[in-house]
Short mmCIF file of C-alpha atoms in Angstrom, two decimals:
data_model
loop_
_atom_site.label_atom_id
_atom_site.label_comp_id
_atom_site.label_asym_id
_atom_site.label_seq_id
_atom_site.Cartn_x
_atom_site.Cartn_y
_atom_site.Cartn_z
CA UNK A 1 -30.41 -22.55 -22.83
CA UNK A 2 -32.25 -20.22 -20.88
CA UNK A 3 -34.54 -18.52 -23.25
CA UNK A 4 -36.06 -21.83 -24.56
CA UNK A 5 -36.86 -22.57 -20.98
CA UNK A 6 -38.39 -19.00 -20.36
CA UNK A 7 -40.62 -19.82 -23.25
CA UNK A 8 -41.96 -22.79 -21.92
CA UNK A 9 -42.43 -21.19 -18.63
CA UNK A 10 -44.37 -18.60 -20.06
CA UNK A 11 -46.85 -21.18 -21.64
CA UNK A 12 -47.09 -23.07 -18.20
CA UNK A 13 -47.74 -20.11 -16.17
CA UNK A 14 -50.48 -19.02 -18.58
CA UNK A 15 -52.30 -21.81 -17.39
CA UNK A 16 -51.99 -20.56 -13.66
CA UNK A 17 -49.24 -22.98 -12.72
CA UNK A 18 -46.07 -21.98 -10.72
CA UNK A 19 -42.67 -21.99 -12.24
CA UNK A 20 -39.24 -21.64 -10.67
CA UNK A 21 -35.77 -22.08 -12.11
CA UNK A 22 -32.71 -23.79 -11.07
CA UNK A 23 -29.19 -22.61 -12.46
CA UNK A 24 -25.74 -21.32 -11.46
CA UNK A 25 -25.19 -18.04 -9.91
CA UNK A 26 -22.14 -17.49 -12.32
CA UNK A 27 -23.85 -17.70 -15.56
CA UNK A 28 -26.53 -15.37 -17.40
CA UNK A 29 -29.49 -17.39 -16.06
CA UNK A 30 -28.97 -15.80 -12.56
CA UNK A 31 -29.71 -12.42 -14.18
CA UNK A 32 -31.90 -13.23 -16.86
CA UNK A 33 -34.55 -15.33 -15.04
CA UNK A 34 -35.40 -12.82 -12.26
CA UNK A 35 -35.64 -10.00 -14.69
CA UNK A 36 -38.22 -12.23 -16.57
CA UNK A 37 -40.14 -12.33 -13.37
CA UNK A 38 -39.41 -15.75 -12.37
CA UNK A 39 -37.86 -17.13 -8.90
CA UNK A 40 -34.41 -18.52 -9.20
CA UNK A 41 -32.30 -20.93 -7.19
CA UNK A 42 -28.77 -21.51 -7.71
CA UNK A 43 -26.90 -24.85 -7.19
CA UNK A 44 -23.01 -25.31 -7.18
CA UNK A 45 -21.53 -25.04 -10.69
CA UNK A 46 -19.64 -27.81 -12.24
CA UNK A 47 -18.18 -28.59 -15.73
CA UNK A 48 -16.56 -31.22 -17.60
CA UNK A 49 -13.24 -30.49 -19.58
CA UNK A 50 -12.47 -31.73 -22.86
CA UNK A 51 -10.81 -34.16 -23.56
CA UNK A 52 -12.26 -36.58 -21.08
CA UNK A 53 -8.65 -37.40 -19.49
CA UNK A 54 -7.85 -34.04 -18.49
CA UNK A 55 -6.65 -34.24 -14.72
CA UNK A 56 -9.23 -31.58 -13.75
CA UNK A 57 -12.06 -33.97 -14.44
CA UNK A 58 -11.02 -36.27 -11.55
CA UNK A 59 -12.71 -33.69 -9.38
CA UNK A 60 -16.02 -33.76 -11.42
CA UNK A 61 -17.76 -36.78 -9.42
CA UNK A 62 -17.31 -34.85 -6.31
CA UNK A 63 -18.78 -31.80 -7.84
CA UNK A 64 -21.66 -33.80 -9.29
CA UNK A 65 -22.52 -35.12 -5.84
CA UNK A 66 -22.51 -31.82 -4.25
CA UNK A 67 -24.71 -30.23 -6.87
CA UNK A 68 -27.10 -33.18 -6.86
CA UNK A 69 -27.62 -32.88 -3.05
CA UNK A 70 -28.03 -28.88 -3.49
CA UNK A 71 -30.74 -29.80 -6.11
CA UNK A 72 -32.45 -32.31 -4.28
CA UNK A 73 -33.09 -29.67 -1.45
CA UNK A 74 -34.26 -27.18 -3.94
CA UNK A 75 -36.88 -29.68 -5.43
CA UNK A 76 -37.85 -30.54 -1.99
CA UNK A 77 -38.59 -27.08 -0.84
CA UNK A 78 -40.41 -26.36 -4.14
CA UNK A 79 -42.45 -29.39 -3.86
CA UNK A 80 -41.59 -29.79 -7.66
CA UNK A 81 -44.11 -31.86 -9.50
CA UNK A 82 -42.03 -32.06 -12.78
CA UNK A 83 -38.59 -31.01 -13.99
CA UNK A 84 -37.86 -29.71 -17.31
CA UNK A 85 -34.19 -29.60 -18.43
CA UNK A 86 -32.94 -27.37 -21.38
CA UNK A 87 -29.37 -28.58 -21.61
CA UNK A 88 -26.21 -27.16 -20.09
CA UNK A 89 -24.11 -28.70 -17.21
CA UNK A 90 -26.29 -27.49 -14.67
CA UNK A 91 -29.25 -29.46 -16.07
CA UNK A 92 -27.34 -32.81 -15.12
CA UNK A 93 -27.62 -32.55 -11.45
CA UNK A 94 -30.99 -30.89 -11.24
CA UNK A 95 -32.59 -33.97 -13.38
CA UNK A 96 -30.63 -36.47 -11.62
CA UNK A 97 -31.86 -35.28 -8.23
CA UNK A 98 -35.25 -35.26 -9.56
CA UNK A 99 -35.01 -38.87 -11.13
CA UNK A 100 -33.74 -39.92 -7.99
CA UNK A 101 -36.74 -38.40 -6.07
CA UNK A 102 -38.98 -40.10 -8.43
CA UNK A 103 -40.09 -36.77 -9.82
CA UNK A 104 -40.72 -36.82 -13.72
CA UNK A 105 -38.17 -35.39 -15.74
CA UNK A 106 -38.58 -34.06 -19.33
CA UNK A 107 -35.54 -32.58 -21.40
CA UNK A 108 -35.43 -30.43 -24.29
CA UNK A 109 -32.38 -30.43 -26.69
CA UNK A 110 -32.23 -27.34 -29.26
CA UNK A 111 -28.94 -28.45 -31.05
CA UNK A 112 -28.56 -30.69 -34.04
CA UNK A 113 -25.95 -32.56 -31.97
CA UNK A 114 -27.19 -33.35 -28.55
CA UNK A 115 -25.18 -32.08 -25.60
CA UNK A 116 -23.37 -34.37 -23.07
CA UNK A 117 -26.06 -33.65 -20.35
CA UNK A 118 -29.20 -34.35 -22.46
CA UNK A 119 -27.63 -37.39 -24.09
CA UNK A 120 -26.72 -38.95 -20.95
CA UNK A 121 -30.12 -38.18 -19.33
CA UNK A 122 -32.00 -39.84 -22.11
CA UNK A 123 -29.74 -43.02 -22.45
CA UNK A 124 -29.74 -43.57 -18.74
CA UNK A 125 -33.51 -43.29 -18.27
CA UNK A 126 -33.21 -40.36 -15.79
CA UNK A 127 -35.44 -38.51 -18.41
CA UNK A 128 -38.75 -40.05 -19.28
CA UNK A 129 -39.22 -37.90 -22.41
CA UNK A 130 -36.53 -36.19 -24.48
CA UNK A 131 -37.94 -33.65 -26.95
CA UNK A 132 -35.65 -32.71 -29.76
CA UNK A 133 -35.84 -29.99 -32.61
CA UNK A 134 -34.40 -31.91 -35.49
CA UNK A 135 -34.31 -35.45 -37.12
CA UNK A 136 -30.47 -35.46 -36.89
CA UNK A 137 -30.74 -34.87 -33.09
CA UNK A 138 -33.33 -37.61 -32.92
CA UNK A 139 -31.01 -40.04 -34.29
CA UNK A 140 -28.41 -39.24 -32.30
CA UNK A 141 -30.52 -39.72 -29.02
CA UNK A 142 -31.00 -43.32 -29.90
CA UNK A 143 -27.40 -44.08 -30.79
CA UNK A 144 -25.27 -42.61 -27.64
CA UNK A 145 -21.71 -44.35 -27.86
CA UNK A 146 -18.11 -43.88 -26.37
CA UNK A 147 -17.83 -42.15 -23.06
CA UNK A 148 -21.39 -40.94 -23.02
CA UNK A 149 -22.55 -44.47 -23.06
CA UNK A 150 -20.23 -45.50 -20.23
CA UNK A 151 -21.61 -42.39 -18.02
CA UNK A 152 -25.15 -43.17 -19.04
CA UNK A 153 -24.58 -46.76 -17.70
CA UNK A 154 -23.28 -45.68 -14.49
CA UNK A 155 -26.15 -43.33 -13.88
CA UNK A 156 -28.58 -46.03 -14.88
CA UNK A 157 -27.27 -48.43 -12.34
CA UNK A 158 -27.53 -45.56 -9.52
CA UNK A 159 -31.13 -45.01 -10.49
CA UNK A 160 -31.73 -48.83 -10.06
CA UNK A 161 -30.19 -48.96 -6.85
CA UNK A 162 -32.70 -46.20 -5.81
CA UNK A 163 -35.45 -48.15 -7.24
CA UNK A 164 -36.41 -45.86 -10.07
CA UNK A 165 -37.18 -46.94 -13.64
CA UNK A 166 -34.22 -46.64 -16.21
CA UNK A 167 -36.19 -47.16 -19.29
CA UNK A 168 -34.49 -44.97 -22.27
CA UNK A 169 -36.47 -41.73 -22.88
CA UNK A 170 -38.96 -41.47 -25.28
CA UNK A 171 -37.83 -39.18 -28.17
CA UNK A 172 -40.24 -36.65 -29.53
CA UNK A 173 -39.67 -34.28 -32.45
CA UNK A 174 -40.78 -30.55 -31.69
CA UNK A 175 -39.60 -27.05 -32.92
CA UNK A 176 -37.67 -25.23 -30.54
CA UNK A 177 -39.70 -23.15 -28.32
CA UNK A 178 -39.62 -19.41 -28.65
CA UNK A 179 -41.00 -16.64 -26.48
CA UNK A 180 -44.57 -15.57 -27.36
CA UNK A 181 -43.52 -11.97 -28.13
CA UNK A 182 -41.25 -13.20 -30.84
CA UNK A 183 -43.73 -15.43 -32.41
CA UNK A 184 -46.43 -12.97 -32.39
CA UNK A 185 -44.22 -10.26 -33.81
CA UNK A 186 -43.29 -12.54 -36.67
CA UNK A 187 -46.67 -13.49 -37.54
CA UNK A 188 -47.54 -9.56 -37.67
CA UNK A 189 -49.07 -9.15 -34.50
CA UNK A 190 -51.12 -11.29 -31.87
CA UNK A 191 -53.83 -13.64 -33.21
CA UNK A 192 -52.81 -13.50 -36.62
CA UNK A 193 -52.78 -16.36 -38.94
CA UNK A 194 -49.32 -17.23 -40.35
CA UNK A 195 -50.18 -16.16 -44.01
CA UNK A 196 -52.25 -13.90 -46.11
CA UNK A 197 -52.52 -10.24 -47.17
CA UNK A 198 -53.39 -8.84 -43.85
CA UNK A 199 -50.34 -10.47 -42.16
CA UNK A 200 -47.94 -9.30 -44.86
CA UNK A 201 -49.13 -5.76 -44.26
CA UNK A 202 -48.99 -5.99 -40.41
CA UNK A 203 -45.38 -7.36 -40.96
CA UNK A 204 -44.31 -4.31 -43.07
CA UNK A 205 -45.80 -2.11 -40.40
CA UNK A 206 -44.01 -3.77 -37.61
CA UNK A 207 -40.76 -3.91 -39.65
CA UNK A 208 -41.03 0.14 -40.46
CA UNK A 209 -41.51 0.60 -36.95
CA UNK A 210 -38.52 -1.47 -35.73
CA UNK A 211 -36.34 0.33 -38.39
CA UNK A 212 -37.56 3.75 -36.86
CA UNK A 213 -36.96 2.55 -33.42
CA UNK A 214 -33.55 1.02 -33.76
CA UNK A 215 -31.83 2.93 -36.48
CA UNK A 216 -33.57 6.26 -36.27
CA UNK A 217 -34.47 5.96 -40.01
CA UNK A 218 -37.90 5.75 -41.67
CA UNK A 219 -38.58 2.66 -43.69
CA UNK A 220 -37.92 3.03 -47.37
CA UNK A 221 -38.03 0.37 -50.08
CA UNK A 222 -34.60 1.25 -50.89
CA UNK A 223 -33.16 1.06 -47.25
CA UNK A 224 -30.96 -2.26 -46.44
CA UNK A 225 -30.37 -3.31 -42.96
CA UNK A 226 -27.34 -5.56 -41.97
CA UNK A 227 -27.68 -6.89 -38.61
CA UNK A 228 -24.38 -8.44 -37.26
CA UNK A 229 -24.81 -10.60 -34.09
CA UNK A 230 -21.97 -11.67 -32.03
CA UNK A 231 -23.75 -12.85 -28.91
CA UNK A 232 -23.54 -11.63 -25.21
CA UNK A 233 -19.80 -12.63 -25.18
CA UNK A 234 -18.94 -11.24 -28.73
CA UNK A 235 -17.28 -13.09 -31.52
CA UNK A 236 -13.73 -11.56 -31.77
CA UNK A 237 -12.93 -13.29 -35.14
CA UNK A 238 -16.17 -11.84 -36.82
CA UNK A 239 -15.61 -8.40 -35.07
CA UNK A 240 -12.13 -8.24 -36.52
CA UNK A 241 -13.42 -8.83 -40.04
CA UNK A 242 -16.04 -6.00 -39.88
CA UNK A 243 -13.70 -3.71 -38.24
CA UNK A 244 -11.17 -3.76 -41.00
CA UNK A 245 -10.88 -0.46 -42.50
CA UNK A 246 -10.67 -1.29 -46.05
CA UNK A 247 -13.04 -4.42 -46.28
CA UNK A 248 -15.26 -3.94 -43.17
CA UNK A 249 -18.53 -2.05 -42.37
CA UNK A 250 -16.90 1.37 -43.12
CA UNK A 251 -15.99 0.30 -46.80
CA UNK A 252 -19.33 -1.18 -47.04
CA UNK A 253 -21.21 1.82 -45.78
CA UNK A 254 -19.36 4.04 -48.22
CA UNK A 255 -19.93 1.77 -51.03
CA UNK A 256 -23.59 1.47 -50.51
CA UNK A 257 -25.59 4.63 -49.59
CA UNK A 258 -28.70 2.78 -48.71
CA UNK A 259 -27.04 0.57 -46.28
CA UNK A 260 -27.49 0.62 -42.48
CA UNK A 261 -25.80 -1.52 -40.09
CA UNK A 262 -26.63 -2.89 -36.43
CA UNK A 263 -23.62 -4.39 -35.01
CA UNK A 264 -24.05 -6.18 -31.67
CA UNK A 265 -20.28 -7.00 -30.82
CA UNK A 266 -20.26 -8.31 -27.28
CA UNK A 267 -19.70 -6.75 -23.87
CA UNK A 268 -16.60 -5.58 -22.07
CA UNK A 269 -13.48 -5.62 -24.32
CA UNK A 270 -15.20 -6.69 -27.49
CA UNK A 271 -17.36 -3.54 -27.51
CA UNK A 272 -14.41 -1.18 -26.46
CA UNK A 273 -12.11 -2.63 -29.03
CA UNK A 274 -14.74 -2.24 -31.87
CA UNK A 275 -15.61 1.21 -30.79
CA UNK A 276 -11.80 2.20 -30.81
CA UNK A 277 -11.25 0.58 -34.14
CA UNK A 278 -14.15 1.85 -36.17
CA UNK A 279 -15.03 5.33 -37.32
CA UNK A 280 -18.28 6.58 -36.30
CA UNK A 281 -20.78 6.88 -39.16
CA UNK A 282 -24.59 8.08 -39.00
CA UNK A 283 -25.80 4.59 -40.63
CA UNK A 284 -23.90 2.50 -38.09
CA UNK A 285 -25.21 1.62 -34.71
CA UNK A 286 -22.61 -0.46 -32.26
CA UNK A 287 -24.20 -1.94 -29.42
CA UNK A 288 -22.54 -4.42 -26.78
CA UNK A 289 -25.79 -6.34 -26.21
CA UNK A 290 -29.34 -6.63 -27.44
CA UNK A 291 -32.14 -7.27 -25.04
CA UNK A 292 -35.12 -9.27 -25.79
CA UNK A 293 -37.10 -6.36 -27.09
CA UNK A 294 -34.17 -5.05 -29.08
CA UNK A 295 -33.56 -8.27 -30.58
CA UNK A 296 -37.01 -8.72 -31.70
CA UNK A 297 -36.67 -5.42 -33.34
CA UNK A 298 -33.39 -6.16 -35.03
CA UNK A 299 -34.84 -9.38 -36.59
CA UNK A 300 -38.02 -7.48 -37.71
CA UNK A 301 -35.59 -5.00 -39.49
CA UNK A 302 -32.99 -7.15 -41.07
CA UNK A 303 -32.47 -7.70 -44.74
CA UNK A 304 -29.61 -9.89 -43.96
CA UNK A 305 -28.10 -11.17 -40.68
CA UNK A 306 -24.48 -12.29 -39.85
CA UNK A 307 -24.13 -14.27 -36.79
CA UNK A 308 -23.01 -17.49 -34.98
CA UNK A 309 -25.12 -20.79 -35.46
CA UNK A 310 -26.55 -21.37 -31.98
CA UNK A 311 -29.66 -23.42 -32.02
CA UNK A 312 -31.85 -20.54 -30.49
CA UNK A 313 -30.05 -17.99 -32.98
CA UNK A 314 -31.02 -20.32 -35.79
CA UNK A 315 -34.58 -20.74 -34.66
CA UNK A 316 -35.30 -17.04 -34.22
CA UNK A 317 -33.73 -16.16 -37.71
CA UNK A 318 -36.21 -18.63 -39.49
CA UNK A 319 -39.07 -17.54 -37.41
CA UNK A 320 -38.53 -13.94 -38.78
CA UNK A 321 -37.44 -15.27 -42.31
CA UNK A 322 -34.15 -13.49 -42.20
CA UNK A 323 -31.62 -14.46 -44.81
CA UNK A 324 -28.48 -15.14 -43.07
CA UNK A 325 -24.61 -15.73 -43.37
CA UNK A 326 -23.75 -18.00 -40.47
CA UNK A 327 -20.35 -18.37 -39.06
CA UNK A 328 -20.57 -21.22 -36.77
CA UNK A 329 -17.99 -21.24 -33.80
CA UNK A 330 -15.50 -23.94 -33.89
CA UNK A 331 -14.97 -23.76 -30.00
CA UNK A 332 -18.28 -25.44 -28.90
CA UNK A 333 -18.59 -28.77 -27.91
CA UNK A 334 -19.04 -31.62 -30.49
CA UNK A 335 -18.74 -28.73 -33.19
CA UNK A 336 -22.56 -28.47 -32.97
CA UNK A 337 -22.94 -25.12 -34.41
CA UNK A 338 -21.76 -26.41 -37.69
CA UNK A 339 -24.39 -28.97 -37.81
CA UNK A 340 -26.96 -26.49 -36.89
CA UNK A 341 -25.66 -24.37 -39.67
CA UNK A 342 -25.72 -26.88 -42.30
CA UNK A 343 -29.13 -28.06 -41.50
CA UNK A 344 -30.37 -24.46 -42.07
CA UNK A 345 -28.09 -24.05 -45.30
CA UNK A 346 -29.79 -27.31 -46.74
CA UNK A 347 -33.21 -25.69 -46.58
CA UNK A 348 -31.76 -22.86 -48.85
CA UNK A 349 -32.29 -20.08 -45.94
CA UNK A 350 -28.61 -19.59 -45.16
CA UNK A 351 -25.17 -19.27 -46.26
CA UNK A 352 -22.38 -20.73 -44.39
CA UNK A 353 -18.68 -18.99 -43.80
CA UNK A 354 -16.12 -21.11 -41.88
CA UNK A 355 -14.13 -19.16 -39.37
CA UNK A 356 -11.19 -20.50 -41.42
CA UNK A 357 -12.76 -18.58 -44.59
CA UNK A 358 -13.50 -15.41 -42.80
CA UNK A 359 -11.49 -13.15 -45.51
CA UNK A 360 -14.40 -13.90 -47.55
CA UNK A 361 -17.31 -12.96 -45.34
CA UNK A 362 -17.62 -9.28 -46.48
CA UNK A 363 -17.82 -10.27 -50.20
CA UNK A 364 -20.46 -12.91 -49.34
CA UNK A 365 -22.60 -10.45 -47.35
CA UNK A 366 -22.25 -7.77 -50.29
CA UNK A 367 -23.48 -10.38 -52.83
CA UNK A 368 -26.22 -11.27 -50.81
CA UNK A 369 -27.42 -7.49 -50.31
CA UNK A 370 -27.08 -7.08 -54.12
CA UNK A 371 -29.26 -10.14 -55.03
CA UNK A 372 -32.86 -9.17 -53.87
CA UNK A 373 -34.37 -12.20 -55.61
CA UNK A 374 -31.92 -14.72 -53.50
CA UNK A 375 -32.89 -12.88 -50.51
CA UNK A 376 -36.69 -13.29 -51.05
CA UNK A 377 -36.30 -17.06 -51.80
CA UNK A 378 -33.95 -17.50 -48.64
CA UNK A 379 -36.60 -15.57 -46.56
CA UNK A 380 -39.41 -17.75 -47.73
CA UNK A 381 -37.30 -20.97 -46.91
CA UNK A 382 -36.29 -19.54 -43.75
CA UNK A 383 -40.04 -18.62 -42.61
CA UNK A 384 -41.43 -22.13 -43.74
CA UNK A 385 -39.14 -23.81 -41.15
CA UNK A 386 -39.52 -20.97 -38.67
CA UNK A 387 -43.32 -21.01 -38.25
CA UNK A 388 -42.99 -24.54 -36.89
CA UNK A 389 -42.04 -22.77 -33.73
CA UNK A 390 -45.73 -21.28 -33.48
CA UNK A 391 -47.29 -23.17 -30.47
CA UNK A 392 -44.01 -25.16 -29.88
CA UNK A 393 -43.68 -23.63 -26.27
CA UNK A 394 -47.34 -24.41 -25.71
CA UNK A 395 -47.29 -28.05 -26.94
CA UNK A 396 -44.01 -28.75 -24.87
CA UNK A 397 -45.71 -26.94 -21.73
CA UNK A 398 -48.70 -29.43 -22.23
CA UNK A 399 -46.14 -32.33 -22.19
CA UNK A 400 -44.69 -31.02 -18.93
CA UNK A 401 -48.02 -30.54 -17.34
CA UNK A 402 -49.36 -34.00 -18.35
CA UNK A 403 -46.14 -35.48 -16.73
CA UNK A 404 -46.74 -33.30 -13.60
CA UNK A 405 -50.32 -34.90 -13.25
CA UNK A 406 -49.29 -38.33 -13.94
CA UNK A 407 -51.17 -38.74 -17.25
#
């Protein structure tokens, strides 16, 4: 959730406005936000455990109240004029505190299935505007039911007690915001149009540079680059498949002398286990994590990517026109990654391999690497969707600024 927020923050700050972030000290925003040059305030962490009736959730109301009071103090000290929530549990208390203070709240939902916090904030009226990235999410925002509807009703009552409007949020469709450096790179450099021979030439140059930087190999027409992305935490089931000595990356590299693999396998035990299990190879680079610059270069370099189907990952794949094999995580709330993956697959830009079918993953990747025409078609389909992100951060920033001014 943090990188879309940073993308919008960059666009807001470019117009000489002050931006600060609120999050929890235990999650990645506590490190990523300061590294990106923004001030950061931490509020107490909270989490809802599924299913709803788990005993641990009995303490949730107390955690919410504590977090709301903490967020209230932060917003007062920062003299916040508008709050943008990009999902996650921490967004709920911050946005509730803002709504209780009468500060405009805008939320941005990246996934095809809205998260609990954003769905409740939109349905209760705590948020004035809900920005969503897909038609499926737009429909879902207008049909919140079950326990989410109950929580939204309770929050709506609380807001009315404090004299605040509880009109359901206006739902606006907009592409997921991506950082300007990513958009510029995907377009072939700054201030380039998104089509034409000059842009294609610029993309080829950037692609060659990315391959040289990441893999230590100059760009050639015959070279193929497979990028495996497991996220900062890694995807152990995917790692296990590619670490298999008979069907994994070692076998793929031996069978294809043109293949190069960049494998981001996750920090900690994930990285240690992969390094211990896989023989070193001159055309294989294993990394625990890719920072912003390395990720941008990886996507520029890739012929095929294998990854989970988080909303930001999907948006970045389409922006760079990377054909992908998506392995949606079955462990996330409401199985939203499967919905994200299906939405991309329906455009013809991706293949899906469910975690229950992971034994088929290597063959699926090999078939795609061996079919240049199919990869070209997938790339074109991906880029047609991805370039919608050009200007998305700026448009969302404009919505935030208008709300802050009371327009």
